Amino acid sequence: IIAKVREEKQKQEYEDTLARLYIYADVTFRKILTPSQRRTLKNNLINLSQRIMVFEPVESHSSSHVTSLDLNHFGWNIGQRMKIPGCKPRQQNTEIAQFLKESFICTFENSELKTIATKLSYEDGKFTLPKVKIDEELRAHVFPGTEDLPDKTD
């Protein structure tokens, strides 16, 4: 009985974490992506959390407000919290890289998976979306230049 209670608690904690990640993604990209693109991003996150490595493209074009390093940090922030079950850290970075490359096809069209995986935590280069330590609250990011823009619509 104790093991079952512990398992249920862990499952609920994981579901709560995923819900926070969906909100983080939705609010962070609401001025960059349309509602349907954000739904696709959420579905891709669901697939990633279940290790279903099939992702639909989210972008129809690159955004001038978001760099590849911003997206790398987004992936790092997601991956650090998701802790994909049964996935070793190096393998998880590769899966996060695949998620990013296939979701943000325009931004990463000339990038190799290995390169994306190794740059998830890079601090050198142009970016505004910070890496957030695992013990810190994950807050939605507002990309510079989007502060006064309306939310994207379909």
PDB file of C-alpha atoms in Angstrom:
ATOM      1  CA  ILE A   1       0.000   0.000   0.000  1.00  0.00           C
ATOM      2  CA  ILE A   2       2.807   2.432   0.887  1.00  0.00           C
ATOM      3  CA  ALA A   3       4.498   1.815  -2.469  1.00  0.00           C
ATOM      4  CA  LYS A   4       1.213   2.473  -4.301  1.00  0.00           C
ATOM      5  CA  VAL A   5       0.678   5.743  -2.388  1.00  0.00           C
ATOM      6  CA  ARG A   6       4.260   6.796  -3.172  1.00  0.00           C
ATOM      7  CA  GLU A   7       3.768   5.932  -6.842  1.00  0.00           C
ATOM      8  CA  GLU A   8       0.519   7.930  -6.989  1.00  0.00           C
ATOM      9  CA  LYS A   9       2.231  10.905  -5.333  1.00  0.00           C
ATOM     10  CA  GLN A  10       5.109  10.775  -7.829  1.00  0.00           C
ATOM     11  CA  LYS A  11       2.662  10.538 -10.724  1.00  0.00           C
ATOM     12  CA  GLN A  12       0.728  13.576  -9.440  1.00  0.00           C
ATOM     13  CA  GLU A  13       3.947  15.565  -8.956  1.00  0.00           C
ATOM     14  CA  TYR A  14       5.015  14.724 -12.511  1.00  0.00           C
ATOM     15  CA  GLU A  15       1.614  15.743 -13.907  1.00  0.00           C
ATOM     16  CA  ASP A  16       1.812  19.014 -11.946  1.00  0.00           C
ATOM     17  CA  THR A  17       5.289  19.637 -13.366  1.00  0.00           C
ATOM     18  CA  LEU A  18       4.050  19.008 -16.906  1.00  0.00           C
ATOM     19  CA  ALA A  19       1.118  21.394 -16.367  1.00  0.00           C
ATOM     20  CA  ARG A  20       3.570  24.109 -15.251  1.00  0.00           C
ATOM     21  CA  LEU A  21       5.746  23.440 -18.311  1.00  0.00           C
ATOM     22  CA  TYR A  22       2.748  23.800 -20.640  1.00  0.00           C
ATOM     23  CA  ILE A  23       1.851  27.136 -19.045  1.00  0.00           C
ATOM     24  CA  TYR A  24       5.495  28.289 -19.247  1.00  0.00           C
ATOM     25  CA  ALA A  25       5.617  27.438 -22.963  1.00  0.00           C
ATOM     26  CA  ASP A  26       2.213  28.948 -23.723  1.00  0.00           C
ATOM     27  CA  VAL A  27       2.838  32.270 -21.965  1.00  0.00           C
ATOM     28  CA  THR A  28       6.458  32.571 -23.135  1.00  0.00           C
ATOM     29  CA  PHE A  29       5.474  32.201 -26.805  1.00  0.00           C
ATOM     30  CA  ARG A  30       2.046  33.902 -26.840  1.00  0.00           C
ATOM     31  CA  LYS A  31       3.399  36.959 -28.687  1.00  0.00           C
ATOM     32  CA  ILE A  32       5.527  34.853 -31.043  1.00  0.00           C
ATOM     33  CA  LEU A  33       3.270  31.895 -31.923  1.00  0.00           C
ATOM     34  CA  THR A  34      -0.420  31.701 -32.775  1.00  0.00           C
ATOM     35  CA  PRO A  35      -2.815  29.721 -30.544  1.00  0.00           C
ATOM     36  CA  SER A  36      -2.761  26.791 -32.985  1.00  0.00           C
ATOM     37  CA  GLN A  37       1.062  26.854 -33.063  1.00  0.00           C
ATOM     38  CA  ARG A  38       1.126  26.875 -29.251  1.00  0.00           C
ATOM     39  CA  ARG A  39      -1.276  23.886 -29.207  1.00  0.00           C
ATOM     40  CA  THR A  40       1.131  22.074 -31.518  1.00  0.00           C
ATOM     41  CA  LEU A  41       3.989  22.980 -29.170  1.00  0.00           C
ATOM     42  CA  LYS A  42       2.007  21.584 -26.221  1.00  0.00           C
ATOM     43  CA  ASN A  43       1.291  18.364 -28.146  1.00  0.00           C
ATOM     44  CA  ASN A  44       5.005  18.091 -28.928  1.00  0.00           C
ATOM     45  CA  LEU A  45       5.795  18.520 -25.223  1.00  0.00           C
ATOM     46  CA  ILE A  46       3.295  15.775 -24.394  1.00  0.00           C
ATOM     47  CA  ASN A  47       5.007  13.492 -26.926  1.00  0.00           C
ATOM     48  CA  LEU A  48       8.416  14.352 -25.478  1.00  0.00           C
ATOM     49  CA  SER A  49       7.238  13.601 -21.931  1.00  0.00           C
ATOM     50  CA  GLN A  50       6.027  10.187 -23.115  1.00  0.00           C
ATOM     51  CA  ARG A  51       9.153   9.614 -25.240  1.00  0.00           C
ATOM     52  CA  ILE A  52       7.105   9.517 -28.421  1.00  0.00           C
ATOM     53  CA  MET A  53       9.742  11.071 -30.642  1.00  0.00           C
ATOM     54  CA  VAL A  54       7.380  12.418 -33.291  1.00  0.00           C
ATOM     55  CA  PHE A  55       7.013  16.191 -33.423  1.00  0.00           C
ATOM     56  CA  GLU A  56       5.004  18.467 -35.690  1.00  0.00           C
ATOM     57  CA  PRO A  57       6.554  21.726 -36.933  1.00  0.00           C
ATOM     58  CA  VAL A  58       5.501  24.707 -34.821  1.00  0.00           C
ATOM     59  CA  GLU A  59       7.137  27.512 -36.791  1.00  0.00           C
ATOM     60  CA  SER A  60       6.076  28.721 -40.202  1.00  0.00           C
ATOM     61  CA  HIS A  61       8.992  31.192 -40.189  1.00  0.00           C
ATOM     62  CA  SER A  62      11.761  32.292 -37.825  1.00  0.00           C
ATOM     63  CA  SER A  63      11.035  35.120 -35.420  1.00  0.00           C
ATOM     64  CA  SER A  64      13.336  38.119 -35.268  1.00  0.00           C
ATOM     65  CA  HIS A  65      12.671  38.233 -31.520  1.00  0.00           C
ATOM     66  CA  VAL A  66      13.851  34.674 -30.737  1.00  0.00           C
ATOM     67  CA  THR A  67      17.338  33.266 -31.291  1.00  0.00           C
ATOM     68  CA  SER A  68      18.401  29.646 -31.495  1.00  0.00           C
ATOM     69  CA  LEU A  69      20.133  30.127 -28.124  1.00  0.00           C
ATOM     70  CA  ASP A  70      16.829  31.307 -26.641  1.00  0.00           C
ATOM     71  CA  LEU A  71      15.253  28.095 -27.878  1.00  0.00           C
ATOM     72  CA  ASN A  72      18.200  26.055 -26.565  1.00  0.00           C
ATOM     73  CA  HIS A  73      17.624  27.556 -23.120  1.00  0.00           C
ATOM     74  CA  PHE A  74      13.888  26.889 -23.446  1.00  0.00           C
ATOM     75  CA  GLY A  75      14.737  23.256 -24.170  1.00  0.00           C
ATOM     76  CA  TRP A  76      17.191  23.119 -21.269  1.00  0.00           C
ATOM     77  CA  ASN A  77      14.598  24.587 -18.880  1.00  0.00           C
ATOM     78  CA  ILE A  78      11.993  22.071 -20.042  1.00  0.00           C
ATOM     79  CA  GLY A  79      14.378  19.117 -19.952  1.00  0.00           C
ATOM     80  CA  GLN A  80      15.709  19.867 -16.489  1.00  0.00           C
ATOM     81  CA  ARG A  81      12.188  19.737 -15.086  1.00  0.00           C
ATOM     82  CA  MET A  82      10.759  17.003 -17.246  1.00  0.00           C
ATOM     83  CA  LYS A  83      13.310  14.355 -16.299  1.00  0.00           C
ATOM     84  CA  ILE A  84      12.047  12.002 -18.953  1.00  0.00           C
ATOM     85  CA  PRO A  85      11.516   8.581 -17.302  1.00  0.00           C
ATOM     86  CA  GLY A  86      14.160   6.025 -18.213  1.00  0.00           C
ATOM     87  CA  CYS A  87      16.277   8.587 -20.032  1.00  0.00           C
ATOM     88  CA  LYS A  88      19.945   9.192 -19.183  1.00  0.00           C
ATOM     89  CA  PRO A  89      21.132  12.853 -19.197  1.00  0.00           C
ATOM     90  CA  ARG A  90      23.096  12.662 -22.485  1.00  0.00           C
ATOM     91  CA  GLN A  91      20.246  10.806 -24.193  1.00  0.00           C
ATOM     92  CA  GLN A  92      17.769  13.333 -22.776  1.00  0.00           C
ATOM     93  CA  ASN A  93      19.786  16.183 -24.330  1.00  0.00           C
ATOM     94  CA  THR A  94      19.569  14.406 -27.687  1.00  0.00           C
ATOM     95  CA  GLU A  95      15.805  13.972 -27.287  1.00  0.00           C
ATOM     96  CA  ILE A  96      15.397  17.637 -26.288  1.00  0.00           C
ATOM     97  CA  ALA A  97      17.491  18.592 -29.338  1.00  0.00           C
ATOM     98  CA  GLN A  98      15.248  16.499 -31.601  1.00  0.00           C
ATOM     99  CA  PHE A  99      12.167  18.127 -30.041  1.00  0.00           C
ATOM    100  CA  LEU A 100      13.631  21.598 -30.713  1.00  0.00           C
ATOM    101  CA  LYS A 101      14.858  20.840 -34.254  1.00  0.00           C
ATOM    102  CA  GLU A 102      11.570  19.319 -35.380  1.00  0.00           C
ATOM    103  CA  SER A 103       9.365  21.857 -33.571  1.00  0.00           C
ATOM    104  CA  PHE A 104      11.319  24.955 -34.615  1.00  0.00           C
ATOM    105  CA  ILE A 105      12.251  23.815 -38.104  1.00  0.00           C
ATOM    106  CA  CYS A 106      12.950  27.261 -39.497  1.00  0.00           C
ATOM    107  CA  THR A 107      15.262  28.376 -36.696  1.00  0.00           C
ATOM    108  CA  PHE A 108      17.186  25.090 -36.660  1.00  0.00           C
ATOM    109  CA  GLU A 109      17.082  24.196 -40.363  1.00  0.00           C
ATOM    110  CA  ASN A 110      20.882  24.404 -40.711  1.00  0.00           C
ATOM    111  CA  SER A 111      21.698  22.909 -37.298  1.00  0.00           C
ATOM    112  CA  GLU A 112      22.779  19.361 -36.523  1.00  0.00           C
ATOM    113  CA  LEU A 113      21.154  17.490 -33.631  1.00  0.00           C
ATOM    114  CA  LYS A 114      24.525  16.994 -31.950  1.00  0.00           C
ATOM    115  CA  THR A 115      25.223  20.724 -32.077  1.00  0.00           C
ATOM    116  CA  ILE A 116      21.823  21.611 -30.602  1.00  0.00           C
ATOM    117  CA  ALA A 117      22.273  19.000 -27.847  1.00  0.00           C
ATOM    118  CA  THR A 118      25.662  20.393 -26.840  1.00  0.00           C
ATOM    119  CA  LYS A 119      24.450  24.026 -26.865  1.00  0.00           C
ATOM    120  CA  LEU A 120      21.389  23.575 -24.623  1.00  0.00           C
ATOM    121  CA  SER A 121      23.195  25.215 -21.718  1.00  0.00           C
ATOM    122  CA  TYR A 122      25.560  27.594 -23.600  1.00  0.00           C
ATOM    123  CA  GLU A 123      25.872  31.065 -22.152  1.00  0.00           C
ATOM    124  CA  ASP A 124      27.921  32.549 -25.006  1.00  0.00           C
ATOM    125  CA  GLY A 125      26.096  34.329 -27.801  1.00  0.00           C
ATOM    126  CA  LYS A 126      22.924  36.323 -28.330  1.00  0.00           C
ATOM    127  CA  PHE A 127      19.973  35.301 -26.185  1.00  0.00           C
ATOM    128  CA  THR A 128      17.486  36.825 -23.749  1.00  0.00           C
ATOM    129  CA  LEU A 129      15.673  33.732 -22.465  1.00  0.00           C
ATOM    130  CA  PRO A 130      17.675  32.652 -19.408  1.00  0.00           C
ATOM    131  CA  LYS A 131      18.453  29.201 -18.165  1.00  0.00           C
ATOM    132  CA  VAL A 132      16.536  28.723 -14.931  1.00  0.00           C
ATOM    133  CA  LYS A 133      18.071  26.537 -12.247  1.00  0.00           C
ATOM    134  CA  ILE A 134      16.000  23.519 -11.295  1.00  0.00           C
ATOM    135  CA  ASP A 135      15.411  24.856  -7.768  1.00  0.00           C
ATOM    136  CA  GLU A 136      14.191  28.248  -9.043  1.00  0.00           C
ATOM    137  CA  GLU A 137      10.671  29.067 -10.161  1.00  0.00           C
ATOM    138  CA  LEU A 138      10.190  28.801 -13.901  1.00  0.00           C
ATOM    139  CA  ARG A 139       8.639  32.054 -15.085  1.00  0.00           C
ATOM    140  CA  ALA A 140       7.399  32.895 -18.531  1.00  0.00           C
ATOM    141  CA  HIS A 141       9.786  35.035 -20.569  1.00  0.00           C
ATOM    142  CA  VAL A 142       8.905  38.180 -22.502  1.00  0.00           C
ATOM    143  CA  PHE A 143      11.166  38.571 -25.513  1.00  0.00           C
ATOM    144  CA  PRO A 144      12.532  42.107 -26.006  1.00  0.00           C
ATOM    145  CA  GLY A 145      10.591  43.970 -28.649  1.00  0.00           C
ATOM    146  CA  THR A 146       7.378  42.046 -27.948  1.00  0.00           C
ATOM    147  CA  GLU A 147       6.363  43.820 -24.739  1.00  0.00           C
ATOM    148  CA  ASP A 148       3.784  46.032 -26.446  1.00  0.00           C
ATOM    149  CA  LEU A 149       2.704  43.565 -29.127  1.00  0.00           C
ATOM    150  CA  PRO A 150      -0.707  41.918 -28.883  1.00  0.00           C
ATOM    151  CA  ASP A 151      -0.902  38.183 -28.427  1.00  0.00           C
ATOM    152  CA  LYS A 152      -0.681  36.368 -31.772  1.00  0.00           C
ATOM    153  CA  THR A 153      -3.945  35.143 -33.242  1.00  0.00           C
ATOM    154  CA  ASP A 154      -4.738  32.420 -35.788  1.00  0.00           C
TER     155      ASP A 154
END
